[in-house]
Short mmCIF file of C-alpha atoms and ligand atoms in Angstrom, two decimals:
data_model
loop_
_atom_site.label_atom_id
_atom_site.label_comp_id
_atom_site.label_asym_id
_atom_site.label_seq_id
_atom_site.Cartn_x
_atom_site.Cartn_y
_atom_site.Cartn_z
CA UNK A 1 -27.55 -23.32 -27.13
CA UNK A 2 -26.76 -22.43 -23.55
CA UNK A 3 -23.66 -20.46 -22.80
CA UNK A 4 -21.66 -21.50 -19.74
CA UNK A 5 -22.40 -19.27 -16.77
CA UNK A 6 -19.72 -16.64 -16.38
CA UNK A 7 -18.84 -15.28 -12.98
CA UNK A 8 -18.49 -11.53 -13.51
CA UNK A 9 -15.92 -11.47 -10.70
CA UNK A 10 -13.76 -14.13 -12.32
CA UNK A 11 -11.46 -11.66 -14.03
CA UNK A 12 -8.05 -12.66 -15.33
CA UNK A 13 -5.23 -11.24 -13.22
CA UNK A 14 -2.86 -8.74 -14.87
CA UNK A 15 -0.01 -11.23 -14.37
CA UNK A 16 -0.57 -15.01 -14.28
CA UNK A 17 2.51 -15.96 -12.28
CA UNK A 18 3.48 -13.97 -9.22
CA UNK A 19 7.04 -15.05 -9.91
CA UNK A 20 7.16 -12.74 -12.96
CA UNK A 21 6.86 -9.76 -10.61
CA UNK A 22 9.10 -11.24 -7.90
CA UNK A 23 11.95 -11.82 -10.34
CA UNK A 24 11.54 -8.45 -12.10
CA UNK A 25 11.58 -6.77 -8.68
CA UNK A 26 14.80 -8.48 -7.66
CA UNK A 27 16.56 -8.12 -11.02
CA UNK A 28 15.79 -4.45 -11.52
CA UNK A 29 16.09 -3.31 -7.90
CA UNK A 30 12.51 -2.82 -6.75
CA UNK A 31 12.33 -5.29 -3.87
CA UNK A 32 14.84 -7.72 -2.31
CA UNK A 33 14.45 -10.35 0.41
CA UNK A 34 15.62 -8.90 3.73
CA UNK A 35 18.98 -10.03 5.16
CA UNK A 36 19.47 -12.21 2.10
CA UNK A 37 23.17 -12.94 2.69
CA UNK A 38 22.14 -14.66 5.96
CA UNK A 39 19.45 -16.72 4.25
CA UNK A 40 16.72 -14.10 4.59
CA UNK A 41 14.12 -13.46 7.28
CA UNK A 42 10.58 -14.54 6.66
CA UNK A 43 8.03 -11.89 5.65
CA UNK A 44 10.35 -8.89 5.67
CA UNK A 45 11.36 -7.27 2.40
CA UNK A 46 13.74 -4.46 1.50
CA UNK A 47 13.07 -1.82 -1.12
CA UNK A 48 15.89 -1.26 -3.61
CA UNK A 49 16.76 1.93 -5.50
CA UNK A 50 13.69 1.73 -7.77
CA UNK A 51 11.33 0.31 -5.14
CA UNK A 52 12.01 3.11 -2.71
CA UNK A 53 11.09 5.65 -5.41
CA UNK A 54 7.92 3.76 -6.36
CA UNK A 55 6.76 3.40 -2.76
CA UNK A 56 7.54 6.99 -1.87
CA UNK A 57 5.62 8.15 -4.99
CA UNK A 58 2.65 6.03 -3.87
CA UNK A 59 2.78 7.61 -0.42
CA UNK A 60 3.10 11.09 -1.92
CA UNK A 61 0.11 10.46 -4.23
CA UNK A 62 -1.95 9.32 -1.24
CA UNK A 63 -0.90 12.32 0.84
CA UNK A 64 -1.69 14.63 -2.05
CA UNK A 65 -5.26 13.40 -2.36
CA UNK A 66 -5.91 12.85 1.36
CA UNK A 67 -4.22 15.95 2.85
CA UNK A 68 -2.83 18.41 0.32
CA UNK A 69 -5.92 18.66 -1.88
CA UNK A 70 -8.36 18.88 1.05
CA UNK A 71 -9.30 21.48 3.62
CA UNK A 72 -10.69 19.06 6.17
CA UNK A 73 -7.80 16.63 6.76
CA UNK A 74 -4.51 17.24 8.55
CA UNK A 75 -1.46 15.02 8.92
CA UNK A 76 0.17 13.36 11.93
CA UNK A 77 3.24 11.22 12.54
CA UNK A 78 2.84 9.43 15.87
CA UNK A 79 5.40 7.09 17.43
CA UNK A 80 5.55 3.40 16.68
CA UNK A 81 5.97 2.76 20.41
CA UNK A 82 3.03 3.84 22.54
CA UNK A 83 1.90 3.52 26.14
CA UNK A 84 0.99 -0.18 26.56
CA UNK A 85 -2.41 0.75 27.98
CA UNK A 86 -3.35 2.05 24.49
CA UNK A 87 -3.43 -1.54 23.23
CA UNK A 88 -5.41 -2.81 26.19
CA UNK A 89 -8.02 -0.10 25.71
CA UNK A 90 -8.14 -0.50 21.93
CA UNK A 91 -8.97 -4.18 22.36
CA UNK A 92 -5.80 -5.41 20.65
CA UNK A 93 -4.37 -7.16 23.73
CA UNK A 94 -7.65 -9.04 24.17
CA UNK A 95 -8.80 -9.63 20.60
CA UNK A 96 -6.15 -9.00 17.97
CA UNK A 97 -5.49 -12.65 17.29
CA UNK A 98 -5.87 -15.38 14.70
CA UNK A 99 -6.84 -19.05 15.26
CA UNK A 100 -3.64 -21.12 15.15
CA UNK A 101 -3.24 -24.89 14.81
CA UNK A 102 -0.01 -26.88 15.06
CA UNK A 103 0.99 -30.14 13.42
CA UNK A 104 2.05 -32.77 16.00
CA UNK A 105 4.68 -34.30 13.70
CA UNK A 106 6.44 -31.49 11.84
CA UNK A 107 5.40 -28.70 14.29
CA UNK A 108 4.43 -26.38 11.47
CA UNK A 109 1.83 -23.79 12.43
CA UNK A 110 -1.09 -22.70 10.30
CA UNK A 111 -3.89 -20.19 10.43
CA UNK A 112 -6.94 -22.41 10.81
CA UNK A 113 -9.07 -20.22 8.54
CA UNK A 114 -6.57 -20.64 5.69
CA UNK A 115 -6.59 -24.44 5.65
CA UNK A 116 -8.49 -26.16 2.84
CA UNK A 117 -11.90 -27.25 4.12
CA UNK A 118 -12.45 -24.27 6.42
CA UNK A 119 -13.93 -21.96 3.79
CA UNK A 120 -17.05 -20.21 4.95
CA UNK A 121 -16.65 -21.09 8.65
CA UNK A 122 -17.89 -18.43 11.06
CA UNK A 123 -15.63 -16.84 13.67
CA UNK A 124 -17.42 -18.84 16.38
CA UNK A 125 -16.82 -22.11 14.53
CA UNK A 126 -13.15 -21.26 14.10
CA UNK A 127 -12.86 -21.00 17.88
CA UNK A 128 -14.59 -24.30 18.55
CA UNK A 129 -12.04 -26.62 20.25
CA UNK A 130 -13.56 -29.63 18.45
CA UNK A 131 -13.48 -28.12 14.96
CA UNK A 132 -10.28 -29.83 13.75
CA UNK A 133 -11.58 -33.27 14.72
CA UNK A 134 -15.10 -32.62 13.44
CA UNK A 135 -13.82 -31.61 9.97
CA UNK A 136 -11.05 -34.24 9.96
CA UNK A 137 -8.41 -31.59 9.18
CA UNK A 138 -4.79 -32.73 8.74
CA UNK A 139 -1.48 -30.95 8.23
CA UNK A 140 -1.37 -29.84 4.57
CA UNK A 141 2.38 -30.54 4.39
CA UNK A 142 2.87 -34.02 5.92
CA UNK A 143 -0.71 -35.09 6.71
CA UNK A 144 0.04 -35.21 10.45
CA UNK A 145 -2.58 -34.60 13.17
CA UNK A 146 -3.37 -31.00 14.04
CA UNK A 147 -3.92 -29.49 17.49
CA UNK A 148 -7.15 -27.80 18.56
CA UNK A 149 -7.14 -24.08 17.62
CA UNK A 150 -5.79 -21.51 20.02
CA UNK A 151 -5.83 -17.74 19.78
CA UNK A 152 -2.46 -16.31 18.75
CA UNK A 153 -1.97 -12.59 19.41
CA UNK A 154 -0.38 -10.82 16.44
CA UNK A 155 1.34 -8.01 18.30
CA UNK A 156 5.13 -7.92 18.56
CA UNK A 157 6.37 -7.34 22.10
CA UNK A 158 9.56 -5.74 23.25
CA UNK A 159 10.93 -4.13 26.43
CA UNK A 160 11.18 -0.44 27.22
CA UNK A 161 14.24 0.55 29.26
CA UNK A 162 17.12 -1.53 30.57
CA UNK A 163 15.11 -4.13 32.51
CA UNK A 164 13.54 -7.08 30.74
CA UNK A 165 10.56 -7.74 33.00
CA UNK A 166 6.80 -7.96 32.53
CA UNK A 167 6.25 -4.40 33.71
CA UNK A 168 8.50 -3.14 30.93
CA UNK A 169 6.67 -4.88 28.07
CA UNK A 170 5.56 -2.63 25.26
CA UNK A 171 4.27 -3.36 21.76
CA UNK A 172 5.25 -2.38 18.26
CA UNK A 173 2.06 -0.82 16.90
CA UNK A 174 -0.04 -3.12 14.70
CA UNK A 175 -1.85 -0.13 13.14
CA UNK A 176 -1.28 3.62 12.93
CA UNK A 177 -4.91 4.43 13.80
CA UNK A 178 -4.45 4.49 17.60
CA UNK A 179 -1.88 7.29 17.31
CA UNK A 180 -4.60 9.44 15.74
CA UNK A 181 -7.13 8.63 18.46
CA UNK A 182 -4.86 9.40 21.39
CA UNK A 183 -3.88 12.68 19.70
CA UNK A 184 -7.48 13.62 18.85
CA UNK A 185 -7.59 16.38 21.45
CA UNK A 186 -4.13 17.73 20.61
CA UNK A 187 -4.97 17.98 16.93
CA UNK A 188 -8.41 19.44 17.60
CA UNK A 189 -7.03 22.17 19.85
CA UNK A 190 -3.97 23.05 17.79
CA UNK A 191 -5.58 22.93 14.33
CA UNK A 192 -8.94 24.41 15.43
CA UNK A 193 -10.75 22.04 13.07
CA UNK A 194 -14.52 21.59 13.25
CA UNK A 195 -16.38 18.34 12.60
CA UNK A 196 -16.20 16.71 10.17
CA UNK A 197 -12.43 16.54 9.92
CA UNK A 198 -9.77 13.90 9.46
CA UNK A 199 -6.30 12.92 10.66
CA UNK A 200 -4.06 11.17 8.13
CA UNK A 201 -0.97 9.12 8.90
CA UNK A 202 1.59 7.11 6.98
CA UNK A 203 3.91 4.87 8.92
CA UNK A 204 5.26 1.46 9.80
CA UNK A 205 3.13 -1.16 11.51
CA UNK A 206 4.09 -4.63 12.69
CA UNK A 207 2.16 -7.88 12.92
CA UNK A 208 3.49 -11.29 13.82
CA UNK A 209 1.43 -12.91 11.04
CA UNK A 210 1.05 -16.69 11.31
CA UNK A 211 1.00 -17.24 7.57
CA UNK A 212 2.67 -14.34 5.83
CA UNK A 213 3.43 -14.66 2.16
CA UNK A 214 2.65 -13.92 -1.44
CA UNK A 215 5.69 -11.66 -1.64
CA UNK A 216 4.94 -8.25 -0.09
CA UNK A 217 1.19 -8.91 0.16
CA UNK A 218 1.36 -10.00 3.80
CA UNK A 219 4.46 -9.03 5.73
CA UNK A 220 5.43 -8.80 9.35
CA UNK A 221 6.76 -5.27 8.98
CA UNK A 222 4.83 -3.01 6.61
CA UNK A 223 3.65 0.50 6.07
CA UNK A 224 0.11 1.77 6.38
CA UNK A 225 -1.63 4.85 4.98
CA UNK A 226 -4.60 5.43 7.27
CA UNK A 227 -7.06 8.26 7.65
CA UNK A 228 -9.46 8.70 10.55
CA UNK A 229 -12.46 10.89 9.73
CA UNK A 230 -14.25 12.30 12.78
CA UNK A 231 -17.94 13.04 12.28
CA UNK A 232 -21.15 13.61 14.21
CA UNK A 233 -22.77 10.35 15.32
CA UNK A 234 -24.57 7.79 13.35
CA UNK A 235 -26.26 9.41 10.33
CA UNK A 236 -23.24 11.53 9.46
CA UNK A 237 -20.95 8.52 9.90
CA UNK A 238 -23.13 6.43 7.59
CA UNK A 239 -23.11 9.19 4.97
CA UNK A 240 -19.34 9.71 5.26
CA UNK A 241 -18.83 5.97 4.81
CA UNK A 242 -20.80 6.03 1.55
CA UNK A 243 -18.67 8.96 0.32
CA UNK A 244 -15.29 7.56 1.31
CA UNK A 245 -15.78 4.07 -0.09
CA UNK A 246 -16.15 5.04 -3.78
CA UNK A 247 -13.55 7.80 -3.34
CA UNK A 248 -10.96 5.30 -2.16
CA UNK A 249 -11.72 2.86 -4.97
CA UNK A 250 -11.48 5.74 -7.47
CA UNK A 251 -8.02 6.64 -6.14
CA UNK A 252 -6.60 3.32 -7.38
CA UNK A 253 -8.27 3.83 -10.75
CA UNK A 254 -6.93 7.37 -10.98
CA UNK A 255 -3.43 5.93 -10.70
CA UNK A 256 -4.01 3.34 -13.38
CA UNK A 257 -5.47 0.17 -11.82
CA UNK A 258 -7.91 -1.51 -14.23
CA UNK A 259 -11.47 -1.02 -12.88
CA UNK A 260 -12.32 -4.63 -13.77
CA UNK A 261 -9.68 -5.87 -11.32
CA UNK A 262 -11.15 -3.92 -8.41
CA UNK A 263 -14.28 -4.82 -6.48
CA UNK A 264 -15.92 -4.08 -3.13
CA UNK A 265 -16.67 -6.74 -0.53
CA UNK A 266 -18.63 -6.13 2.63
CA UNK A 267 -17.66 -8.01 5.81
CA UNK A 268 -20.28 -10.36 7.21
CA UNK A 269 -21.43 -9.46 10.75
CA UNK A 270 -19.37 -12.25 12.36
CA UNK A 271 -16.28 -11.29 10.35
CA UNK A 272 -16.20 -7.69 11.57
CA UNK A 273 -13.15 -6.60 13.57
CA UNK A 274 -13.83 -5.94 17.24
CA UNK A 275 -14.14 -2.17 16.66
CA UNK A 276 -16.20 -2.11 13.48
CA UNK A 277 -19.89 -1.46 12.92
CA UNK A 278 -19.52 -1.82 9.18
CA UNK A 279 -16.54 -2.67 6.99
CA UNK A 280 -16.12 -2.92 3.25
CA UNK A 281 -12.87 -3.96 1.59
CA UNK A 282 -11.64 -2.63 -1.71
CA UNK A 283 -10.33 -5.86 -3.22
CA UNK A 284 -7.91 -6.40 -6.09
CA UNK A 285 -7.62 -9.41 -8.38
CA UNK A 286 -4.10 -10.50 -7.42
CA UNK A 287 -2.48 -13.44 -9.27
CA UNK A 288 -3.40 -15.51 -6.16
CA UNK A 289 -7.06 -14.44 -6.07
CA UNK A 290 -9.28 -11.58 -4.92
CA UNK A 291 -7.76 -10.09 -1.78
CA UNK A 292 -8.08 -7.01 0.40
CA UNK A 293 -6.28 -3.94 -0.83
CA UNK A 294 -7.80 -1.44 1.57
CA UNK A 295 -10.51 -1.41 4.24
CA UNK A 296 -13.10 1.29 4.89
CA UNK A 297 -14.55 1.00 8.39
CA UNK A 298 -17.31 2.66 10.35
CA UNK A 299 -15.84 2.41 13.88
CA UNK A 300 -18.71 4.19 15.64
CA UNK A 301 -17.70 5.88 18.90
CA UNK A 302 -15.78 2.79 20.06
CA UNK A 303 -12.29 4.28 20.01
CA UNK A 304 -12.82 7.72 21.53
CA UNK A 305 -15.29 6.42 24.17
CA UNK A 306 -12.91 3.68 25.26
CA UNK A 307 -9.85 5.95 25.40
CA UNK A 308 -11.85 8.59 27.22
CA UNK A 309 -12.99 6.10 29.87
CA UNK A 310 -9.61 4.42 30.29
CA UNK A 311 -7.45 7.55 30.36
CA UNK A 312 -9.85 9.77 32.28
CA UNK A 313 -9.32 12.48 29.62
CA UNK A 314 -12.42 14.11 28.26
CA UNK A 315 -12.34 13.36 24.53
CA UNK A 316 -15.70 14.95 23.81
CA UNK A 317 -16.17 17.50 21.07
CA UNK A 318 -17.99 20.73 21.89
CA UNK A 319 -20.18 22.00 19.07
CA UNK A 320 -20.28 25.78 19.49
CA UNK A 321 -23.25 26.28 17.20
CA UNK A 322 -25.58 23.80 18.92
CA UNK A 323 -23.98 23.88 22.38
CA UNK A 324 -23.76 20.06 22.29
CA UNK A 325 -21.05 17.87 23.82
CA UNK A 326 -20.58 14.67 21.85
CA UNK A 327 -18.18 11.81 21.21
CA UNK A 328 -17.45 11.85 17.46
CA UNK A 329 -17.85 8.71 15.39
CA UNK A 330 -15.02 7.60 13.17
CA UNK A 331 -14.93 6.49 9.56
CA UNK A 332 -11.54 5.04 8.76
CA UNK A 333 -9.85 4.42 5.42
CA UNK A 334 -7.04 1.92 6.03
CA UNK A 335 -4.65 1.18 3.18
CA UNK A 336 -1.21 -0.43 2.95
CA UNK A 337 1.61 1.43 1.21
CA UNK A 338 3.37 -1.82 0.29
CA UNK A 339 0.17 -3.49 -0.87
CA UNK A 340 -0.75 -0.45 -2.98
CA UNK A 341 2.74 -0.25 -4.54
CA UNK A 342 2.58 -4.02 -5.20
CA UNK A 343 -0.82 -3.62 -6.87
CA UNK A 344 0.35 -0.77 -9.10
CA UNK A 345 3.38 -2.85 -10.07
CA UNK A 346 1.33 -5.93 -10.98
CA UNK A 347 -1.37 -4.02 -12.78
CA UNK A 348 1.14 -2.06 -14.88
CA UNK A 349 2.92 -5.15 -16.20
CA UNK A 350 2.69 -5.55 -20.00
CA UNK A 351 4.20 -8.03 -22.44
CA UNK A 352 3.82 -7.53 -26.20
CA UNK A 353 5.43 -8.65 -29.44
CA UNK A 354 7.42 -5.91 -31.14
CA UNK A 355 9.30 -6.84 -34.32
CA UNK A 356 9.52 -10.46 -33.31
CA UNK A 357 10.74 -9.72 -29.78
CA UNK A 358 8.92 -9.60 -26.47
CA UNK A 359 8.76 -6.08 -25.11
CA UNK A 360 8.17 -5.90 -21.35
CA UNK A 361 6.96 -2.60 -20.01
CA UNK A 362 5.48 -1.20 -16.83
CA UNK A 363 2.69 1.18 -17.77
CA UNK A 364 2.98 2.95 -14.42
CA UNK A 365 1.23 6.27 -13.97
CA UNK A 366 3.93 8.94 -14.61
CA UNK A 367 3.53 10.21 -11.07
CA UNK A 368 4.33 6.75 -9.66
CA UNK A 369 7.19 5.74 -11.98
CA UNK A 370 10.58 5.54 -10.20
CA UNK A 371 12.21 7.72 -12.88
CA UNK A 372 10.17 10.30 -14.73
CA UNK A 373 12.69 10.55 -17.51
CA UNK A 374 15.86 8.91 -18.84
CA UNK A 375 18.46 10.82 -20.85
CA UNK A 376 20.28 8.61 -23.35
CA UNK A 377 23.14 9.23 -25.80
CA UNK A 378 22.94 7.68 -29.25
CA UNK A 379 26.74 7.66 -29.42
CA UNK A 380 28.60 7.62 -26.15
CA UNK A 381 31.94 7.99 -27.91
CA UNK A 382 31.14 11.60 -28.83
CA UNK A 383 32.01 13.74 -25.78
CA UNK A 384 29.77 16.62 -26.99
CA UNK A 385 26.77 14.27 -27.01
CA UNK A 386 27.53 12.98 -23.51
CA UNK A 387 28.07 16.51 -22.26
CA UNK A 388 24.72 17.66 -23.68
CA UNK A 389 23.01 14.65 -22.06
CA UNK A 390 24.43 15.61 -18.67
CA UNK A 391 23.33 19.22 -19.13
CA UNK A 392 19.76 18.15 -19.98
CA UNK A 393 19.69 15.70 -17.10
CA UNK A 394 21.00 18.29 -14.62
CA UNK A 395 18.16 20.61 -15.57
CA UNK A 396 15.52 17.87 -15.37
CA UNK A 397 16.68 16.59 -12.01
CA UNK A 398 15.98 19.92 -10.35
CA UNK A 399 12.32 18.92 -10.73
CA UNK A 400 12.00 15.15 -11.16
CA UNK A 401 13.93 11.89 -10.84
CA UNK A 402 16.03 11.61 -14.01
CA UNK A 403 18.63 9.02 -14.97
CA UNK A 404 21.47 8.86 -17.50
CA UNK A 405 22.46 5.53 -19.07
CA UNK A 406 25.03 4.80 -21.77
CA UNK A 407 25.85 1.18 -21.06
CA UNK A 408 24.21 -0.34 -24.16
CA UNK A 409 22.95 0.41 -27.65
CA UNK A 410 19.89 2.65 -27.86
CA UNK A 411 17.37 -0.14 -28.56
CA UNK A 412 18.44 -1.95 -25.42
CA UNK A 413 18.47 1.26 -23.38
CA UNK A 414 14.83 1.89 -24.37
CA UNK A 415 13.84 -1.67 -23.38
CA UNK A 416 15.50 -1.25 -20.00
CA UNK A 417 13.60 1.94 -19.31
CA UNK A 418 10.34 0.36 -20.54
CA UNK A 419 10.82 -2.51 -18.11
CA UNK A 420 11.10 -0.17 -15.11
CA UNK A 421 8.26 2.06 -16.24
CA UNK A 422 10.10 5.27 -17.21
CA UNK A 423 7.42 7.23 -19.12
CA UNK A 424 9.77 9.31 -21.26
CA UNK A 425 13.24 8.97 -22.75
CA UNK A 426 15.22 11.88 -24.15
CA UNK A 427 17.80 10.87 -26.77
CA UNK A 428 20.68 13.03 -27.90
CA UNK A 429 22.15 12.20 -31.34
CA UNK A 430 24.67 13.68 -33.75
CA UNK A 431 22.03 15.90 -35.32
CA UNK A 432 21.26 17.40 -31.91
CA UNK A 433 24.69 19.04 -32.01
CA UNK A 434 23.70 20.84 -35.19
CA UNK A 435 19.99 21.58 -34.84
CA UNK A 436 19.82 21.89 -31.03
CA UNK A 437 16.91 19.42 -30.90
CA UNK A 438 16.54 16.04 -29.19
CA UNK A 439 14.14 13.09 -29.50
CA UNK A 440 11.52 12.51 -26.82
CA UNK A 441 10.17 8.97 -26.84
CA UNK A 442 6.94 7.89 -25.17
CA UNK A 443 7.00 4.56 -23.25
CA UNK A 444 3.48 3.41 -24.11
CA UNK A 445 3.07 4.47 -27.74
CA UNK A 446 6.81 4.28 -28.50
CA UNK A 447 6.13 7.44 -30.56
CA UNK A 448 9.01 9.86 -31.02
CA UNK A 449 9.13 13.62 -31.57
CA UNK A 450 11.85 16.22 -32.00
CA UNK A 451 11.95 18.93 -29.37
CA UNK A 452 14.34 21.90 -28.97
CA UNK A 453 16.77 21.29 -26.09
CA UNK A 454 15.57 24.38 -24.22
CA UNK A 455 11.99 23.07 -24.29
CA UNK A 456 12.65 19.57 -22.92
CA UNK A 457 12.23 20.20 -19.20
CA UNK A 458 9.05 22.24 -19.77
CA UNK A 459 7.62 19.52 -22.02
CA UNK A 460 8.27 16.76 -19.47
CA UNK A 461 6.81 18.83 -16.61
CA UNK A 462 3.73 19.68 -18.71
CA UNK A 463 3.21 16.00 -19.56
CA UNK A 464 3.56 15.08 -15.88
CA UNK A 465 1.06 17.76 -14.90
CA UNK A 466 -1.35 16.58 -17.62
CA UNK A 467 -1.14 12.98 -16.39
CA UNK A 468 -2.02 14.18 -12.88
CA UNK A 469 -5.08 16.03 -14.11
CA UNK A 470 -6.22 13.23 -16.39
N1 GAP B 501 -6.64 0.44 11.37
C1 GAP B 501 -7.34 -0.58 10.72
C2 GAP B 501 -6.48 -1.60 10.13
O1 GAP B 501 -5.30 -1.68 10.45
P1 GAP B 501 -6.46 -3.66 8.50
O2 GAP B 501 -7.48 -4.07 7.49
O3 GAP B 501 -6.01 -4.64 9.49
O4 GAP B 501 -7.10 -2.38 9.21
C3 GAP B 501 -5.32 -2.02 6.80
O5 GAP B 501 -5.19 -3.08 7.74
C4 GAP B 501 -4.46 -2.26 5.59
O6 GAP B 501 -3.10 -2.42 5.97
C5 GAP B 501 -4.79 -3.51 4.79
O7 GAP B 501 -5.85 -3.29 3.87
C6 GAP B 501 -3.49 -3.77 4.04
O8 GAP B 501 -3.40 -2.95 2.89
C7 GAP B 501 -2.46 -3.30 5.07
N2 GAP B 501 -1.94 -4.47 5.81
C8 GAP B 501 -2.48 -5.06 6.91
N3 GAP B 501 -1.75 -6.10 7.31
C9 GAP B 501 -0.70 -6.18 6.44
C10 GAP B 501 0.44 -7.06 6.32
N4 GAP B 501 0.65 -8.05 7.19
N5 GAP B 501 1.31 -6.85 5.29
C11 GAP B 501 1.11 -5.84 4.40
N6 GAP B 501 0.07 -4.99 4.48
C12 GAP B 501 -0.83 -5.15 5.48
#
């Protein structure tokens, strides 16, 4: 008997239909379409009351592991608008583009490399003017004829100052990385760091993507979490790359992503971005396939050499112990805050049968959950119960995000908190008024325990701390 060959990478996604997450996000206030009352704007999304907490927890968790817990990395928050020459020097004006084709009948535009039949084509082939004809490609919507590919630059342009003329054109940054390179000297001198050291940034980036989509996976306005690690040339860069790659994958696992739904994929030589010597993506098994979650890049001395030449500023590093002057190499870890939050949301989704009903829960890591704790009254008609709830909540919210809800019966209140990923619920009942104890319920096990009122905040903070360590 032969067993069918199984592709070890063909792992089931955490959620079969993306729509499950899209509708939960809208209904519960994680993510809404932007400008919805005007019909929306393509590829821009707004974070609601729960989404903003989730995303800011993701950013805080990243900052904690990339800056707070390290001695060798410092933070930076550079402007979104930069001198336009930055983008000429970085290569973005010349090369930050995708191959675009247009349908002659319905005028829809597509990224050539995303059309069926173009799988596996090299970058050179994608630029070949005869490629559409040679492969017999047609518009996937109405079957109309497609134009030859042309390069479409992804940078958004705007004007600086009151005059709208070519000389005033500037760009919205398509990555945060360049802000770290142009500030290399400032950071070096003010922080007195020695190689190897890193500069971390979190901030908005903008790309006029030709085919955005899959909810917040590919947007035109998004947030990046990027770290540039400056090292001595070549051998040290190669070694740093091999350290950072597993460390970045482990970060997603530490915050709950199933290891089986993560994998690494190295870029083929002709797929490498214009700056990269080596690039490996951490990929996640999204409901729409394996896709990039984060990129780790060995950028060589490309960035600092180019900026040094173009600006005339000496961006060399002086090594006091060896007396050497050198241009550091850069190993970059480039993640997306939206894409990471999206991944945690998908991977945490659970559906199970409990007493004949479907229980939906988000098994989010306690540090990422929008609310750490909910305080719920068993009987909202008893003012003493409500008052005690508010007292407990007031104490908890000095430390964590806490919420009070009395708009349904307790079973329903638990389900609501499960569905938004609240790890713990504290319930005040009639007995609490007599014995001074409350029930703490765990989201994942649904186990309950009685705890003295005075010990509740400490218990929740200890659990949170334990989840961070574990
Ligand atoms: N500085 C290098 C750089 O920007 P990238 O692979 O183009 O590399 C890094 O982007 C990360 O930024 C991606 O892995 C992804 O998480 C996020 N990202 C890029 N484009 C995005 C988009 N259009 N929408 C949402 N996230 C995006």
